[in-house]
Coordinates of C-alpha atoms and ligand atoms in Angstrom, one line a residue:
M1 CA 0.4 0.2 0.1
R2 CA 1.3 3.6 -0.5
I3 CA 0.6 5.5 2.9
C4 CA 0.4 9.1 2.9
V5 CA 1.0 10.8 6.4
L6 CA -0.2 14.7 6.8
G7 CA 1.5 16.5 9.6
A8 CA 5.2 15.2 10.4
G9 CA 4.9 15.8 14.4
Y10 CA 5.0 12.6 16.7
V11 CA 1.8 11.3 15.1
G12 CA 2.3 11.7 11.9
L13 CA 6.1 10.6 11.8
A14 CA 5.7 7.3 14.3
T15 CA 2.7 6.1 12.1
G16 CA 5.0 6.4 9.1
V17 CA 7.6 4.7 10.4
M18 CA 5.8 1.8 12.0
F19 CA 4.0 1.6 8.7
G20 CA 7.4 1.4 6.7
E21 CA 8.4 -1.4 8.9
L22 CA 5.8 -3.3 7.5
C23 CA 6.8 -2.6 4.0
H24 CA 4.7 -0.1 2.5
E25 CA 5.7 3.3 0.9
V26 CA 5.3 6.2 2.8
I27 CA 5.2 9.8 2.0
C28 CA 5.1 12.4 5.5
A29 CA 3.8 15.8 4.2
D30 CA 4.0 18.6 6.1
I31 CA 3.6 22.7 5.7
D32 CA 6.6 23.2 7.5
R33 CA 10.0 23.5 5.3
T34 CA 12.0 22.4 7.9
R35 CA 10.1 19.5 9.1
V36 CA 10.4 18.1 5.5
R37 CA 14.1 19.1 5.2
A38 CA 14.8 17.3 8.3
V39 CA 13.0 14.5 7.6
N40 CA 14.5 13.8 4.1
S41 CA 17.9 13.6 5.6
G42 CA 16.7 11.2 7.9
R43 CA 16.4 13.3 11.0
L44 CA 13.6 13.8 13.4
P45 CA 12.2 17.1 14.5
F46 CA 12.0 16.0 18.5
Y47 CA 14.2 13.8 20.3
E48 CA 13.4 10.6 20.1
P49 CA 16.6 8.4 19.3
P50 CA 15.1 4.7 18.7
L51 CA 12.3 6.6 16.0
E52 CA 14.8 8.1 14.4
R53 CA 17.2 5.4 13.6
E54 CA 14.7 4.0 11.7
L55 CA 13.4 6.5 10.3
R56 CA 17.1 6.8 8.9
K57 CA 16.6 3.3 7.4
L58 CA 13.6 4.0 5.9
V59 CA 14.8 7.1 4.6
R60 CA 18.3 5.4 3.0
S61 CA 16.2 2.9 1.6
G62 CA 13.7 4.9 -0.2
S63 CA 10.5 3.4 1.5
L64 CA 9.8 6.8 3.1
K65 CA 9.8 10.5 2.3
A66 CA 8.1 13.6 2.8
T67 CA 7.0 16.6 0.9
E68 CA 5.5 19.8 0.9
D69 CA 3.4 19.3 -1.3
V70 CA 0.3 18.1 0.0
E71 CA -2.1 17.3 -2.4
W72 CA 0.6 15.3 -4.5
A73 CA 1.2 13.1 -1.6
V74 CA -2.6 12.3 -1.3
G75 CA -2.7 12.0 -5.1
E76 CA -0.1 9.4 -4.4
S77 CA -1.4 7.3 -1.7
D78 CA -4.0 4.9 -1.3
I79 CA -4.8 6.1 2.4
I80 CA -3.9 9.1 4.1
F81 CA -3.9 9.4 8.2
I82 CA -4.4 12.9 9.2
C83 CA -1.9 13.8 11.9
V84 CA -2.0 17.1 12.3
Q85 CA -1.8 19.3 16.0
T86 CA -5.2 20.2 17.5
P87 CA -3.8 22.3 20.2
S88 CA -6.0 24.0 23.1
M89 CA -7.1 27.4 22.8
P90 CA -7.6 29.4 26.2
S91 CA -11.2 28.4 26.2
G92 CA -9.8 25.0 26.3
R93 CA -12.0 23.9 23.1
I94 CA -9.5 22.2 20.5
D95 CA -7.8 24.6 17.8
I96 CA -9.0 22.6 14.9
R97 CA -7.6 24.8 11.9
P98 CA -5.1 22.7 11.1
V99 CA -7.3 19.8 10.7
K100 CA -10.1 21.6 8.8
S101 CA -7.3 23.0 6.7
A102 CA -5.7 20.0 6.5
S103 CA -9.3 18.3 5.5
R104 CA -9.5 20.8 2.8
N105 CA -6.3 20.0 0.7
V106 CA -7.4 16.6 0.7
G107 CA -10.4 17.0 -0.4
R108 CA -9.0 18.9 -3.3
A109 CA -6.1 16.1 -4.0
L110 CA -9.3 13.4 -4.2
K111 CA -11.7 16.1 -6.8
K112 CA -8.2 15.3 -8.8
S113 CA -7.5 11.5 -7.9
Q114 CA -8.8 8.3 -10.2
G115 CA -9.7 5.4 -7.4
Y116 CA -11.2 4.7 -4.1
K117 CA -8.7 6.3 -1.5
L118 CA -9.1 5.5 2.3
V119 CA -8.7 8.9 4.5
V120 CA -8.1 7.9 8.4
V121 CA -8.6 10.7 11.4
K122 CA -5.8 10.4 13.7
S123 CA -5.3 13.6 15.6
T124 CA -7.3 13.8 18.7
V125 CA -10.8 15.3 18.0
V126 CA -13.9 15.7 19.8
P127 CA -16.6 13.3 19.4
G128 CA -18.6 14.5 16.1
T129 CA -15.6 15.8 14.4
T130 CA -15.0 13.6 11.8
D131 CA -18.0 13.1 10.9
S132 CA -19.3 16.6 11.0
V133 CA -16.0 18.6 10.3
V134 CA -14.1 16.7 8.7
K135 CA -16.4 14.5 6.2
P136 CA -18.2 17.9 4.4
L137 CA -15.0 19.5 4.0
L138 CA -13.3 16.3 1.9
E139 CA -16.9 15.8 0.1
A140 CA -17.5 19.4 -0.7
G141 CA -13.4 19.6 -1.5
S142 CA -14.1 16.8 -4.0
N143 CA -17.3 16.5 -5.0
K144 CA -17.9 12.8 -4.1
K145 CA -19.3 11.2 -1.2
A146 CA -17.6 9.4 1.9
G147 CA -18.8 5.8 1.8
K148 CA -19.3 5.5 -1.7
D149 CA -16.4 7.4 -3.5
F150 CA -13.8 7.4 -1.3
G151 CA -13.7 5.7 2.4
L152 CA -13.7 7.6 5.8
C153 CA -12.1 6.0 9.5
M154 CA -11.6 7.5 13.0
N155 CA -8.4 5.7 14.5
P156 CA -7.2 7.2 17.5
E157 CA -3.3 7.3 18.7
F158 CA -2.5 6.3 22.9
L159 CA 1.8 6.5 21.8
Q160 CA 3.7 8.3 24.5
E161 CA 6.5 10.2 24.0
G162 CA 9.4 8.4 24.9
S163 CA 8.6 5.1 23.8
A164 CA 7.2 6.5 20.8
L165 CA 8.2 3.5 18.3
K166 CA 7.5 0.8 20.0
D167 CA 3.7 2.0 21.3
S168 CA 3.1 2.7 17.3
I169 CA 5.2 -1.2 17.1
E170 CA 3.1 -3.0 19.9
P171 CA 0.5 -0.9 20.4
S172 CA -2.2 -1.8 23.6
R173 CA -4.9 -1.6 21.4
I174 CA -6.1 -0.3 17.8
V175 CA -9.6 1.3 17.4
V176 CA -10.8 1.6 13.9
G177 CA -14.1 3.8 14.0
S178 CA -15.7 3.9 10.9
G179 CA -19.6 4.9 9.6
D180 CA -19.1 2.0 6.3
E181 CA -18.0 -1.5 6.1
R182 CA -15.7 -1.1 3.5
S183 CA -13.4 1.7 5.2
A184 CA -13.2 0.0 8.5
K185 CA -12.4 -3.5 6.3
I186 CA -9.3 -1.5 4.8
L187 CA -8.3 -0.4 7.9
L188 CA -8.5 -3.7 9.7
D189 CA -6.5 -4.7 6.9
L190 CA -3.9 -2.7 7.2
Y191 CA -3.4 -3.5 10.8
K192 CA -3.5 -7.3 10.6
P193 CA 0.5 -7.7 10.7
V194 CA 0.3 -6.0 14.3
K195 CA -0.8 -8.3 16.9
S196 CA -3.0 -5.8 18.7
P197 CA -6.8 -6.0 20.5
K198 CA -8.8 -4.5 17.6
I199 CA -11.9 -2.5 18.2
R200 CA -14.3 -2.1 15.8
T201 CA -16.6 1.3 16.4
D202 CA -18.4 4.1 14.7
L203 CA -16.8 7.1 14.3
R204 CA -17.7 9.2 17.7
T205 CA -17.2 6.5 19.6
A206 CA -13.8 6.2 18.5
E207 CA -12.9 9.9 19.2
M208 CA -14.5 9.2 22.8
I209 CA -12.3 5.8 23.1
K210 CA -9.4 8.5 23.0
Y211 CA -11.1 11.6 25.3
A212 CA -12.4 8.7 27.8
S213 CA -8.6 7.0 28.5
N214 CA -6.7 10.1 28.7
A215 CA -9.2 11.5 31.1
F216 CA -8.4 8.5 33.3
L217 CA -4.9 8.2 33.0
A218 CA -5.2 12.0 34.2
T219 CA -7.9 10.9 37.1
K220 CA -5.0 8.0 38.1
I221 CA -2.0 10.9 38.3
S222 CA -4.6 13.6 39.9
Y223 CA -5.9 11.1 42.5
S224 CA -2.3 9.8 43.5
N225 CA -1.5 13.9 43.9
E226 CA -4.2 14.0 46.4
I227 CA -3.2 11.1 48.0
A228 CA 0.1 12.2 48.2
N229 CA -0.7 15.9 49.2
I230 CA -2.5 14.0 52.8
C231 CA 0.4 11.6 53.4
V232 CA 2.6 14.0 53.7
R233 CA 0.6 16.2 56.4
L234 CA 0.3 13.2 58.4
G235 CA 4.0 11.9 58.1
I236 CA 3.4 9.0 56.0
D237 CA 5.3 7.8 52.9
S238 CA 2.6 8.4 50.2
Q239 CA 4.7 6.2 47.3
K240 CA 4.7 3.0 49.8
V241 CA 0.6 4.1 50.0
L242 CA 0.4 4.0 46.4
E243 CA 2.4 1.0 45.5
A244 CA 0.4 -1.1 47.8
V245 CA -2.9 0.3 46.8
G246 CA -1.4 -0.5 42.3
M247 CA -1.1 -4.0 43.5
D248 CA -4.9 -4.7 43.1
P249 CA -5.3 -5.8 39.9
R250 CA -8.8 -3.5 39.8
I251 CA -6.2 -0.4 40.0
G252 CA -3.1 -1.5 38.6
P253 CA 0.3 0.2 39.6
R254 CA 1.1 2.6 36.2
F255 CA 0.1 6.3 36.6
L256 CA 0.1 5.7 40.2
K257 CA 2.9 8.2 41.4
P258 CA 3.4 11.4 43.5
G259 CA 4.5 14.1 41.5
L260 CA 4.4 17.9 40.4
G261 CA 1.5 16.3 37.9
F262 CA 0.5 16.3 34.4
G263 CA 1.9 17.9 31.7
G264 CA 2.3 17.2 27.9
S265 CA 0.9 17.8 24.5
C266 CA -2.3 15.2 25.1
L267 CA -3.3 15.3 29.1
P268 CA -4.3 18.5 29.9
K269 CA -5.5 19.9 26.5
D270 CA -7.3 16.4 26.1
V271 CA -8.8 17.0 29.8
K272 CA -9.6 20.7 28.6
A273 CA -11.4 20.2 25.9
L274 CA -13.6 17.0 27.4
K275 CA -14.7 20.0 29.8
D276 CA -15.5 22.4 27.2
R277 CA -17.3 19.5 25.2
A278 CA -19.5 18.9 28.4
K279 CA -20.5 21.8 29.3
Q280 CA -21.5 22.9 25.8
L281 CA -23.6 19.7 26.3
G282 CA -25.3 21.3 29.4
Y283 CA -23.3 19.4 31.7
N284 CA -20.9 19.5 34.5
P285 CA -18.1 17.7 34.1
R286 CA -17.2 17.9 38.5
L287 CA -14.6 15.4 38.6
L288 CA -12.9 16.7 35.2
S289 CA -12.6 19.9 36.9
T290 CA -11.5 19.2 39.7
L291 CA -8.7 16.6 38.4
L292 CA -7.6 19.5 36.6
A293 CA -7.5 22.1 39.9
I294 CA -5.3 19.4 41.5
N295 CA -3.2 19.5 38.5
S296 CA -2.4 23.3 38.7
I297 CA -1.9 23.4 42.3
Q298 CA 1.2 20.7 42.3
P299 CA 4.2 22.6 41.2
S300 CA 3.4 24.7 44.8
E301 CA 3.8 21.2 46.6
G302 CA 7.4 21.6 45.6
V303 CA 7.8 25.2 46.5
R304 CA 6.0 24.3 49.8
L305 CA 8.9 22.3 50.4
L306 CA 11.4 23.9 49.8
E307 CA 10.4 27.1 51.4
M308 CA 10.0 24.8 54.6
E309 CA 13.4 23.7 54.0
L310 CA 15.5 26.9 53.4
G311 CA 12.7 29.5 55.3
G312 CA 11.2 31.6 52.8
L313 CA 12.8 32.0 49.3
S314 CA 14.0 35.3 48.6
G315 CA 17.6 35.8 47.3
K316 CA 17.9 31.6 47.4
K317 CA 19.5 30.5 44.4
I318 CA 17.5 27.2 43.4
A319 CA 18.8 24.5 40.5
V320 CA 16.0 23.3 38.6
L321 CA 16.8 19.9 36.6
G322 CA 14.5 19.1 34.5
L323 CA 12.5 21.6 31.9
A324 CA 10.7 19.2 29.6
F325 CA 7.2 17.9 30.8
K326 CA 8.7 14.7 31.6
G327 CA 12.8 13.1 31.5
G328 CA 13.7 11.3 27.7
V329 CA 11.8 13.9 25.8
D330 CA 12.3 17.9 25.1
D331 CA 8.8 18.6 24.1
V332 CA 7.9 21.7 26.7
R333 CA 4.2 21.7 25.9
E334 CA 2.6 22.1 28.9
T335 CA 5.3 21.4 31.2
R336 CA 4.9 21.6 35.1
A337 CA 8.5 23.3 34.9
L338 CA 6.9 26.4 34.2
P339 CA 4.5 27.3 36.4
L340 CA 6.9 26.0 38.9
V341 CA 9.9 28.3 37.8
M342 CA 6.9 31.3 37.7
E343 CA 6.4 30.6 41.1
L344 CA 9.8 30.1 41.7
L345 CA 10.5 33.5 40.6
G346 CA 7.5 35.2 42.4
K347 CA 8.6 34.8 45.8
G348 CA 12.1 36.2 45.1
A349 CA 14.2 33.0 44.4
V350 CA 17.3 33.1 41.9
V351 CA 16.3 30.1 39.0
T352 CA 18.9 28.4 37.3
A353 CA 17.9 25.8 35.1
F354 CA 19.0 22.4 33.5
D355 CA 17.7 20.0 31.0
P356 CA 19.7 17.5 29.1
M357 CA 17.4 18.0 25.7
A358 CA 14.5 20.4 26.3
M359 CA 16.5 23.5 26.8
A360 CA 16.4 25.7 23.6
N361 CA 12.4 24.9 24.1
F362 CA 12.0 26.3 27.6
I363 CA 14.3 29.2 26.4
R364 CA 11.6 30.2 24.2
L365 CA 8.9 29.8 26.7
M366 CA 11.4 31.6 29.3
P367 CA 14.5 33.5 28.0
T368 CA 15.1 35.6 31.5
I369 CA 16.3 33.1 33.8
R370 CA 19.9 31.6 33.8
Y371 CA 20.6 28.5 32.2
A372 CA 23.7 26.2 32.9
S373 CA 25.0 23.3 30.4
S374 CA 25.1 20.6 32.8
A375 CA 23.4 19.4 35.6
A376 CA 26.7 19.8 37.8
E377 CA 27.0 23.0 36.6
C378 CA 23.5 23.8 37.9
L379 CA 23.6 22.7 41.1
N380 CA 27.2 24.6 42.2
G381 CA 26.6 27.1 44.7
A382 CA 22.5 26.2 44.9
D383 CA 20.7 26.8 48.2
A384 CA 18.6 23.8 46.8
C385 CA 17.4 21.9 43.9
I386 CA 14.4 20.2 42.9
V387 CA 14.0 17.7 40.2
Q388 CA 11.1 18.5 37.7
A389 CA 11.5 15.7 35.4
D390 CA 13.0 11.9 35.4
W391 CA 16.1 12.0 33.4
P392 CA 17.6 8.8 34.0
E393 CA 21.2 10.9 34.6
F394 CA 19.8 12.9 37.3
K395 CA 20.1 9.6 39.1
K396 CA 23.8 9.6 38.6
L397 CA 23.9 12.8 40.9
G398 CA 26.6 12.1 43.4
R399 CA 29.0 13.7 46.3
K400 CA 30.5 15.1 43.7
E401 CA 28.0 16.8 42.6
F402 CA 26.2 17.8 45.9
S403 CA 29.0 19.0 47.8
S404 CA 29.3 22.2 45.4
M405 CA 26.0 22.8 46.6
K406 CA 25.3 25.9 49.3
H407 CA 23.0 23.5 51.3
P408 CA 22.5 20.1 49.6
I409 CA 18.8 20.2 49.5
V410 CA 17.9 17.7 47.1
V411 CA 13.6 18.0 46.3
D412 CA 12.2 15.1 44.0
G413 CA 9.3 16.2 42.0
R414 CA 8.8 13.1 40.3
R415 CA 9.8 10.5 43.2
F416 CA 12.1 8.9 40.8
L417 CA 15.5 9.5 42.8
D418 CA 16.8 6.8 45.0
P419 CA 16.5 8.3 48.5
E420 CA 19.2 6.1 50.3
S421 CA 21.8 7.1 47.7
V422 CA 20.5 10.8 47.8
R423 CA 21.5 10.9 51.6
R424 CA 24.5 8.3 51.3
A425 CA 26.1 11.3 48.9
G426 CA 25.4 13.6 51.8
A427 CA 22.4 15.8 50.6
K428 CA 19.0 15.7 52.2
Y429 CA 16.5 14.3 50.4
L430 CA 12.5 15.7 50.5
G431 CA 10.0 13.6 48.1
I432 CA 6.7 15.2 46.7
G433 CA 4.1 13.3 49.1
F434 CA 6.8 12.5 51.3
G435 CA 8.3 15.0 53.2
S436 CA 12.1 14.8 54.5
A437 CA 13.9 11.2 55.1
E438 CA 16.1 12.0 57.6
Ligands
LIG501 N1 2.1 13.8 20.8 C1 1.9 13.1 21.6 O1 2.4 11.9 22.2 C2 0.2 12.6 21.0 C3 -0.6 10.9 21.3 C4 -1.7 10.4 21.2 C5 -2.2 11.8 19.9 N2 -2.1 12.8 19.8 C6 -2.7 13.6 18.9 O2 -2.0 13.8 17.4 C7 -2.1 14.8 16.6 C8 -1.0 15.4 16.3 O3 0.1 15.5 17.5 P1 1.6 15.5 17.3 O4 2.2 15.7 18.6 O5 2.1 14.8 16.6 O6 1.8 17.3 16.4 P2 3.2 18.3 16.6 O7 2.7 19.5 16.6 O8 4.2 17.3 16.8 O9 2.8 17.4 14.5 C9 2.0 18.4 13.6 C10 2.6 18.2 12.6 O10 0.9 18.8 11.6 C11 1.6 19.5 10.4 N3 0.8 20.4 9.8 C12 -0.4 21.4 10.7 N4 -0.9 21.8 9.8 C13 -0.6 20.9 8.2 C14 -1.6 20.8 6.9 N5 -2.8 21.2 6.8 N6 -0.7 19.7 6.9 C15 0.4 19.1 6.4 N7 0.7 19.6 8.1 C16 0.1 20.0 8.8 C17 2.4 20.7 11.5 O11 3.6 21.6 10.8 C18 3.1 19.6 12.5 O12 4.5 19.5 11.8 C19 -2.8 15.7 18.1 O13 -4.6 16.1 18.0 C20 -2.6 14.8 19.0 O14 -3.6 15.3 20.1 C21 -0.5 13.2 20.0

């Protein structure tokens, strides 16, 4: 099959590489020239090393290429995946202009092309969008009928940044939403070599599954943080509590960890969009509102631990380690580092920050603070440090680095460091939902 992915971002490139590995010919079409050039030279426009290695192989072998000519790419392909971004607007509603523009382009290309093509929406869109926005635009642009002259499916994506390739090759499930049998059959056939459970639904159900999944993940995180915030005030280690809670097979251990809250390009955006949609429908989604409220106060829990330890932050030098929304990625969309640093600055702290990969992206959000070129340099002379993202290299910090701090105090905002190792290296360990390990 010839596959076109519209949007050379995380989802588009992970999808393209996955189908390339399954021996299909892939064209990635993007309106961003820099991204197209990067892909054609075997480079990703973001940090995801395993995906980049596979991309390079496919580009070299000629089975994956990128272009700015969206209509040409669509014309050349049998199946077109729409993978463009759907960012949050200030109201929480998603901005579907990229989806609309991609749909118009695909519609125009469908008009000029012969034969039956399948269009698949992979972008996360609120229930009803594929049927009431994408389909009419495709039909108007092409002068053809969905379900008759061309196919239409909704196929939500569940990958996590940091494991994009693995999650695409071995997804937990494949949801195929469609309004007609032929479209669903083509997409199910395409996914046949992927041995994951497949769920066939209508378009709106497929769209809702994505939102319901992310709302649950966000609920688990905010639940963990609520429990952690109570535990820390009782002098109980919340991590122990949550570990034991997660052993119940009805609950499960993942996403059950105290921290500074969730960020990234999906969870905050998707929960806000679902909340907004529910309100439009006249329903007040209390759980969604509350989990977002818990998430927004969570960086303050880290600041509170620092204040308790230092007795006020005015003039104090605070090292912030990790600026990406999590370790292992360079994505700073909705990173908790932003509200964290803003609160620290608001309390008069002098902030120095470091991230192994996300610094350039974060500097664009916040150009005015100091940046260090290594974790060791960041710690040098600091009154305390707070770890915001769980980069594995922060686990290697030891006596040498901590002894260069004015006060060797480590606040673990992700609860991923080993408290004992930190203590053995001569620093005081404080974890979110834990307090002091001394
Ligand atoms: N990033 C994730 O972890 C993830 C996971 C699951 C689902 N999603 C969803 O998938 C969608 C894409 O997310 P992403 O993170 O890959 O986005 P992204 O911002 O990384 O990439 C989107 C790409 O689409 C391109 N684009 C925009 N308009 C276009 C058009 N008209 N034609 C062609 N290209 C166009 C942009 O230039 C950009 O390169 C979103 O709806 C997101 O919510 C993302």
